[in-house]
Short mmCIF file of C-alpha atoms in Angstrom, two decimals:
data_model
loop_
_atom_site.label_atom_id
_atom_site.label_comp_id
_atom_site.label_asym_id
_atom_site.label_seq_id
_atom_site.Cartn_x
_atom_site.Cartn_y
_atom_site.Cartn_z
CA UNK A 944 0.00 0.00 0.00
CA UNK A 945 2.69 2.57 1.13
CA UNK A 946 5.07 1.41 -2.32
CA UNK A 947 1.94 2.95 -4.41
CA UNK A 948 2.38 6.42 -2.83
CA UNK A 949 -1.23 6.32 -1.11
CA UNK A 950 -1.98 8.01 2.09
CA UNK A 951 -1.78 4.77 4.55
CA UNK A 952 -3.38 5.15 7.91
CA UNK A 953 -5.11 3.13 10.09
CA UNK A 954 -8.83 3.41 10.83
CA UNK A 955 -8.91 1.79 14.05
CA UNK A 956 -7.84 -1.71 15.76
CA UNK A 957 -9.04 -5.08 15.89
CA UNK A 958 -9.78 -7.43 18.15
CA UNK A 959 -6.64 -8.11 18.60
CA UNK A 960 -5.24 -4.93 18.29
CA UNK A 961 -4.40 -5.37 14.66
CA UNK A 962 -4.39 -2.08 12.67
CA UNK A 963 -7.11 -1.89 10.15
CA UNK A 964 -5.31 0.42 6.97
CA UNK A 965 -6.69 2.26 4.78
CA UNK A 966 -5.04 3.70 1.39
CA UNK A 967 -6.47 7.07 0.22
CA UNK A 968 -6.22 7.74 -3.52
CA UNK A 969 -6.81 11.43 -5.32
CA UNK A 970 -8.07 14.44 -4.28
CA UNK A 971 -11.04 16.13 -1.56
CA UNK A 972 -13.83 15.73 -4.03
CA UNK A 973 -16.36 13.17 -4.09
CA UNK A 974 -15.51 10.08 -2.58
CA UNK A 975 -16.12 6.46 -2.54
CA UNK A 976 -14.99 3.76 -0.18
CA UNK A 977 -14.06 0.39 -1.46
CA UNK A 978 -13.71 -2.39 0.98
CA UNK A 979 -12.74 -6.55 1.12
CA UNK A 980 -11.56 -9.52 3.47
CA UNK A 981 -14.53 -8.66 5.87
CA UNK A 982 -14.60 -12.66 6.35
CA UNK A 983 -11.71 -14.33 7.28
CA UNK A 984 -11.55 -17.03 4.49
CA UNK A 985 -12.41 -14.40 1.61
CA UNK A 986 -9.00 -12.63 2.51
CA UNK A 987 -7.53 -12.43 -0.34
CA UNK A 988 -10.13 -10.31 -2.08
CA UNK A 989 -7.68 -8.13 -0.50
CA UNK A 990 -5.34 -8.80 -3.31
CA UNK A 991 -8.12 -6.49 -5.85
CA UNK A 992 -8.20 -3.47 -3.89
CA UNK A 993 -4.33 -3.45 -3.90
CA UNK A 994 -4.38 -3.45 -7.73
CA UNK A 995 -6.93 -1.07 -7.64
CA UNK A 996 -4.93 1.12 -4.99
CA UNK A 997 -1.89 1.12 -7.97
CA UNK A 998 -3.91 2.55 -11.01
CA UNK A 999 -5.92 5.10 -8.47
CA UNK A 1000 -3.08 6.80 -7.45
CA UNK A 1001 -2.20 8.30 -10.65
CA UNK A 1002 -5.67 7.76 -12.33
CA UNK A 1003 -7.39 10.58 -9.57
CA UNK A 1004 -3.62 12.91 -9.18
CA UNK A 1005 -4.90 16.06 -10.50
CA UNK A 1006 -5.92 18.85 -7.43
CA UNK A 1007 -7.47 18.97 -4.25
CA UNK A 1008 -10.52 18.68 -6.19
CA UNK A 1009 -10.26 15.67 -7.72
CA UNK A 1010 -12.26 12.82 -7.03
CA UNK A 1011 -10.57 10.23 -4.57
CA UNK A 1012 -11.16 6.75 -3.18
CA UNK A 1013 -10.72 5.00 -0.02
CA UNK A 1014 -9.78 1.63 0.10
CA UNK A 1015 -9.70 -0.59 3.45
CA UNK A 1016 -8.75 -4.15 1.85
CA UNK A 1017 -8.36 -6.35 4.85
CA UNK A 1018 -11.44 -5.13 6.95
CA UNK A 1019 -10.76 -8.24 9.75
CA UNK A 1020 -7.24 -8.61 10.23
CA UNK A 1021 -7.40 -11.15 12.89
CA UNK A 1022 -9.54 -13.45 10.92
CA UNK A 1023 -6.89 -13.16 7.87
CA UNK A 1024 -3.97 -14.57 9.86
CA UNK A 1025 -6.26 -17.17 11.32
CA UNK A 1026 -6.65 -18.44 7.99
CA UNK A 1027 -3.50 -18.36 6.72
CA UNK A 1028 -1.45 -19.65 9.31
CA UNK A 1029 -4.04 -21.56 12.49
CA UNK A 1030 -3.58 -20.59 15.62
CA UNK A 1031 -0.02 -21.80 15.64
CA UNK A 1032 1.09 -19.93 13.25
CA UNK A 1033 0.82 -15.73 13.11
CA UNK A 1034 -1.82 -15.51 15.28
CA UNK A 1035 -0.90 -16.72 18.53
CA UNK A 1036 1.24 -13.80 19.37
CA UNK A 1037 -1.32 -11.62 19.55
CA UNK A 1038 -3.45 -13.56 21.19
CA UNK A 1039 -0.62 -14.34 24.12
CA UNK A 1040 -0.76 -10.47 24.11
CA UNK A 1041 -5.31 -10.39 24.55
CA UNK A 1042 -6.14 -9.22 27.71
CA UNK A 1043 -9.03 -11.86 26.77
CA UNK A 1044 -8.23 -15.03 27.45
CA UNK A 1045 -11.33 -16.54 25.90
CA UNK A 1046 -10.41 -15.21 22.50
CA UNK A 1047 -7.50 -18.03 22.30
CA UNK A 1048 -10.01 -20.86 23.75
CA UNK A 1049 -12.18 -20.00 21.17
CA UNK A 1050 -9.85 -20.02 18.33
CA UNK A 1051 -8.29 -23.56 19.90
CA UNK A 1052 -11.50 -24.83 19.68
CA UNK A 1053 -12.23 -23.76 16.38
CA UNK A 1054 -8.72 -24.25 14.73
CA UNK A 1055 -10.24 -27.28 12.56
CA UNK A 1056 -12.23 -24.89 10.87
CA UNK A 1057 -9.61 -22.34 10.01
CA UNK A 1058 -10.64 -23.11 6.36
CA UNK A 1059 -14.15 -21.84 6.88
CA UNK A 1060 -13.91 -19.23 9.41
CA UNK A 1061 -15.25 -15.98 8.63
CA UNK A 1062 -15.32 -14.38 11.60
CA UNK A 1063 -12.96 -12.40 13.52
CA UNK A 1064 -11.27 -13.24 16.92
CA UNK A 1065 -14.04 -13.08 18.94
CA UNK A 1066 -16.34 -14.90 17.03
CA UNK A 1067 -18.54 -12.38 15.23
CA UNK A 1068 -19.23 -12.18 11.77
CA UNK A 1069 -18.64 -8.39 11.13
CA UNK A 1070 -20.42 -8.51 8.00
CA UNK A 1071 -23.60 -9.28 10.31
CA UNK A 1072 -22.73 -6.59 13.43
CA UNK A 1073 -24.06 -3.52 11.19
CA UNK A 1074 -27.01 -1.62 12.18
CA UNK A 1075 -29.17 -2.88 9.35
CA UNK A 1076 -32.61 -5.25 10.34
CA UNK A 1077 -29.56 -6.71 12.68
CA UNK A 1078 -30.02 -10.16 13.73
CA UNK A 1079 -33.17 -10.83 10.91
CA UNK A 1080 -30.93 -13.04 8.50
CA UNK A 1081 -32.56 -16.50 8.13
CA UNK A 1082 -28.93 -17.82 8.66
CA UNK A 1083 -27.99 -15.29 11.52
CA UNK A 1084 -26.60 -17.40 14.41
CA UNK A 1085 -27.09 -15.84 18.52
CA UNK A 1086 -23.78 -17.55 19.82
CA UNK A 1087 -20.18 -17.57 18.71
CA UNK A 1088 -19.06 -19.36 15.63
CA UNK A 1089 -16.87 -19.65 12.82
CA UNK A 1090 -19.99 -17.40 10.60
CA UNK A 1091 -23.37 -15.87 11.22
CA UNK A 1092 -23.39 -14.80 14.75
CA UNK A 1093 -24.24 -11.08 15.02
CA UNK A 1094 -22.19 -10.07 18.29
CA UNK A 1095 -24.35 -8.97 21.66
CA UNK A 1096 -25.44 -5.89 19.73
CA UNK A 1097 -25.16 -3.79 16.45
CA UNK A 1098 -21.06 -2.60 16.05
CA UNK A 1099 -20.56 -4.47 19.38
CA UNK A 1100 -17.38 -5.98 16.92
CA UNK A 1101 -13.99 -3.17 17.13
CA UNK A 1102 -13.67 -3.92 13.55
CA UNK A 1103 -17.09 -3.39 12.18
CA UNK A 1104 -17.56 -0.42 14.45
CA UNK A 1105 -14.33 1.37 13.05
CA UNK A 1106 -15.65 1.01 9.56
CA UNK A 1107 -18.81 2.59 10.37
CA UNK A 1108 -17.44 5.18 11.94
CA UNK A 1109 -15.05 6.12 9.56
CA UNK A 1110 -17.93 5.51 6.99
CA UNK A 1111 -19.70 8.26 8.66
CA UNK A 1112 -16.97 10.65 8.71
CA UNK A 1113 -16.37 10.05 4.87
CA UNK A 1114 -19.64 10.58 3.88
CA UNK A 1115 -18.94 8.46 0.56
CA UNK A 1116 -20.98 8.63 -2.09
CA UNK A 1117 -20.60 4.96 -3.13
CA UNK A 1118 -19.19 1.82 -1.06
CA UNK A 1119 -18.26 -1.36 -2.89
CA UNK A 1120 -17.19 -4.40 -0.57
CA UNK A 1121 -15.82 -7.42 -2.00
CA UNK A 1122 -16.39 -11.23 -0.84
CA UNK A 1123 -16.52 -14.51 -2.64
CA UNK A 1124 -17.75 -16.62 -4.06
CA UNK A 1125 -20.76 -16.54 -6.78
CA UNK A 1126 -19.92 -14.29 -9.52
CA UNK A 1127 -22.94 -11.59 -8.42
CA UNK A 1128 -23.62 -8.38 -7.08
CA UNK A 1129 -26.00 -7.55 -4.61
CA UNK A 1130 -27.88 -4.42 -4.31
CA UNK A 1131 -31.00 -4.19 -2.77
CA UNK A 1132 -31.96 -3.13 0.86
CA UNK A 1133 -35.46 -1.92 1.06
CA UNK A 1134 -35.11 1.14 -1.16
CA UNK A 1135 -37.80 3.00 -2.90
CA UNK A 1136 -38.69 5.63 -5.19
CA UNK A 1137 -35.88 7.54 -6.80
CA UNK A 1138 -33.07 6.03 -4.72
CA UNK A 1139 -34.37 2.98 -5.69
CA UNK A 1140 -34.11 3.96 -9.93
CA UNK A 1141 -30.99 5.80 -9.34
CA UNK A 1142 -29.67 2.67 -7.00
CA UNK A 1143 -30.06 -0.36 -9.66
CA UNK A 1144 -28.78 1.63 -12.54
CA UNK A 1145 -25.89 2.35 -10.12
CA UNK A 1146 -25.33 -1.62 -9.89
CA UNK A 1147 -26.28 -2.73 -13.33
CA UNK A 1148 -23.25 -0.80 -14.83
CA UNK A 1149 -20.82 -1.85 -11.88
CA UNK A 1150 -22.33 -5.97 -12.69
CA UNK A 1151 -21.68 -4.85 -16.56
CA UNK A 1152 -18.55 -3.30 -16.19
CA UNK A 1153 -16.78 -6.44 -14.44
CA UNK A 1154 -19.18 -9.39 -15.99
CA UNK A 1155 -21.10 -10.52 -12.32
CA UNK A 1156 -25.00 -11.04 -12.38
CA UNK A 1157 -26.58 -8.58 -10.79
CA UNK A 1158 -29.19 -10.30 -8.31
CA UNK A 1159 -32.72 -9.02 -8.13
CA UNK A 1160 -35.39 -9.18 -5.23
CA UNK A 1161 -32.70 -10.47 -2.94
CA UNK A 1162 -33.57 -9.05 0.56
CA UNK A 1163 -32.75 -11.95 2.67
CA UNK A 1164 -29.41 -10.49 4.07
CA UNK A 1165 -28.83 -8.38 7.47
CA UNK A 1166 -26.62 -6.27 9.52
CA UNK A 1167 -24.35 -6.13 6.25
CA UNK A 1168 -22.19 -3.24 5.63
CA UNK A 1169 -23.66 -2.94 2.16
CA UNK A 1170 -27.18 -3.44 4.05
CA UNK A 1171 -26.07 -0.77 6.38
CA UNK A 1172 -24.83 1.75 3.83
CA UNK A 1173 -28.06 2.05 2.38
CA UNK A 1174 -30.13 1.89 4.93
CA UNK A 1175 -28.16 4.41 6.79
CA UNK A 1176 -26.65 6.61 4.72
CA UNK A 1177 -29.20 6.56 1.77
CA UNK A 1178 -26.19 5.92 -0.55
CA UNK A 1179 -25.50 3.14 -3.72
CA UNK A 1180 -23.86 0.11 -2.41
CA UNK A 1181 -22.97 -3.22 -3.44
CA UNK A 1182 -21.75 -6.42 -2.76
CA UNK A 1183 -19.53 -7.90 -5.01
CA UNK A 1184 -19.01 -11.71 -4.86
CA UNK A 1185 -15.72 -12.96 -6.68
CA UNK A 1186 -15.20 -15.94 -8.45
CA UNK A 1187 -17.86 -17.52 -10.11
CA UNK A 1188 -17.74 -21.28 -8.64
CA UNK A 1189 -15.29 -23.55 -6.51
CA UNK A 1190 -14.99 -24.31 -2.40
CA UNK A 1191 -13.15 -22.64 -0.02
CA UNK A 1192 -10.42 -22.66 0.83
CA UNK A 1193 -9.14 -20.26 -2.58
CA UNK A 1194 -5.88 -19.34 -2.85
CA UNK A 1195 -4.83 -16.35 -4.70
CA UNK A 1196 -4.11 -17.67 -7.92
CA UNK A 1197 -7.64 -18.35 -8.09
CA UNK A 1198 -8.22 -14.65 -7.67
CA UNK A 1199 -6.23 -13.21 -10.69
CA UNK A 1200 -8.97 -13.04 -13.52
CA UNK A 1201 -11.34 -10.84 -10.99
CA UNK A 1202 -8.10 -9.06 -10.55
CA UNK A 1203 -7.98 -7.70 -13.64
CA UNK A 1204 -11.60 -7.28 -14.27
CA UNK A 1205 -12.10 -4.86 -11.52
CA UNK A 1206 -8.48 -2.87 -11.42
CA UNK A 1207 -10.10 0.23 -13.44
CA UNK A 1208 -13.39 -0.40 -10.79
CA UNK A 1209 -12.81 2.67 -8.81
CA UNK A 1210 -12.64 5.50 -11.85
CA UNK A 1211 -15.41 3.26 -13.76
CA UNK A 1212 -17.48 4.39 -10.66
CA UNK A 1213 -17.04 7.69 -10.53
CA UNK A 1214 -17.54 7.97 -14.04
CA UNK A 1215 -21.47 6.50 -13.55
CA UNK A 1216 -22.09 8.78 -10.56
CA UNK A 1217 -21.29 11.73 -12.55
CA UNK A 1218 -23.78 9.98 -15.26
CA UNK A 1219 -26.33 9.42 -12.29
CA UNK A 1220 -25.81 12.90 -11.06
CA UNK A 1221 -24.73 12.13 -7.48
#
């Protein structure tokens, strides 16, 4: 992030006390937030808003004006390295270091499903701890696991909490967040009228632009920071799902075609919203 000349900073701590970066790209104009690895085994969608980090940085150079990005690509830090490496591996010295010791019982339970686990050291699935119809998901779990439990309350998570905070304070006028798998994008939370229109031509030209099926009528999800974004901040945003078909674990060879279908993503956007008048 740094080598590309961004602005690196962190935009809080997780868990474990992890920083959470962020990479800011172009000028003070209007702005857009991109975000991935909010699940721990759909870390290296990270590996797309790097790429996308490298051709922002002199795509949006031109004044204070200019339009400009955000991009957080490893949303759940703690979750990442629990993937990667088990508990036995990066992890565990930050854990030694958690004034928690339940965090590291949990994670020794759970280490044979390091493969699967989305959630971050504590247990909550961030992408289910926003303040959207919280806790209404059909597959939203009220204890800890490796996915689907929605924490003891909305943002209750450091990680999810951070990025709506710092959401706030951006006042974006997009947010994409990237997971896999599927090959869609979701839009839909509930909208009507105009924000509605304006919102699915918004996500028809991002599903054109890097070949996903945009998914209609879907409003099963909850506490999602795309959910949240809308609901919220009465903004466009979508979920991207990478790679059309497989089983986790992915590695990230098997992330290199969505690579390069979404490395222009962040100027392609700006480019509708200007279209879309927003």
């Amino acid at each position: 992030m740094t080598r590309s000349g961004a602005d690196v900073f962190s935009i809080g701590q997780s868990a474990l006390g992890l920083p959470i970066l962020c990479a800011h790209c172009g000028g003070g104009g209007r702005q857009i937030i991109i975000t991935a690895a909010i699940h721990a085994r759909e870390c290296y969608t990270a590996l797309v808003a790097l790429e996308q980090i490298c051709l922002a940085q002199t795509a949006f150079a031109g004044g204070e004006k200019a339009d400009g990005a955000y991009f957080i690509p490893l949303v759940n830090p703690d979750g990442a390295l629990f993937f990667e490496s088990g508990l036995n591996g990066g992890l565990m010295p930050y854990c030694a270091l958690s004034d928690r010791t339940e965090r590291y019982d949990l994670l020794a339970r759970s280490s044979g499903a390091w493969s699967v686990w989305k959630a971050n050291a504590d247990g909550v699935d961030l992408n289910c701890n926003f303040d959207a119809n919280w806790g209404g998901g059909s597959s939203n779990k009220v204890h800890v696991a490796p996915s689907d439990f929605i924490g003891n309350y909305p943002l209750c998570a450091p990680e999810s909490r951070a990025l709506a905070e710092f959401t706030r304070r951006v006042a974006p006028a997009a947010t994409v967040s990237y997971h896999c798998m599927g090959g869609e994008l979701y839009w839909e939370f509930f909208q009507s009228g105009r924000a509605r229109e304006r919102d699915e031509r918004f996500a028809s030209a991002i599903a054109s632009e890097i070949g996903v099926k945009k998914v209609d009528g879907h409003l099963f999800s909850a506490g999602g920071y795309k959910d949240w974004c809308v609901s919220a901040l009465g903004i466009p945003a979508v979920t991207v799902e990478l790679i059309d078909s497989g089983s986790h674990p992915f590695t990230p060879d098997d992330y290199a075609r969505d690579i390069q279908k979404n490395a222009r993503l962040p100027m392609f956007i700006h480019d509708t919203l200007g279209e879309l008048g927003t």
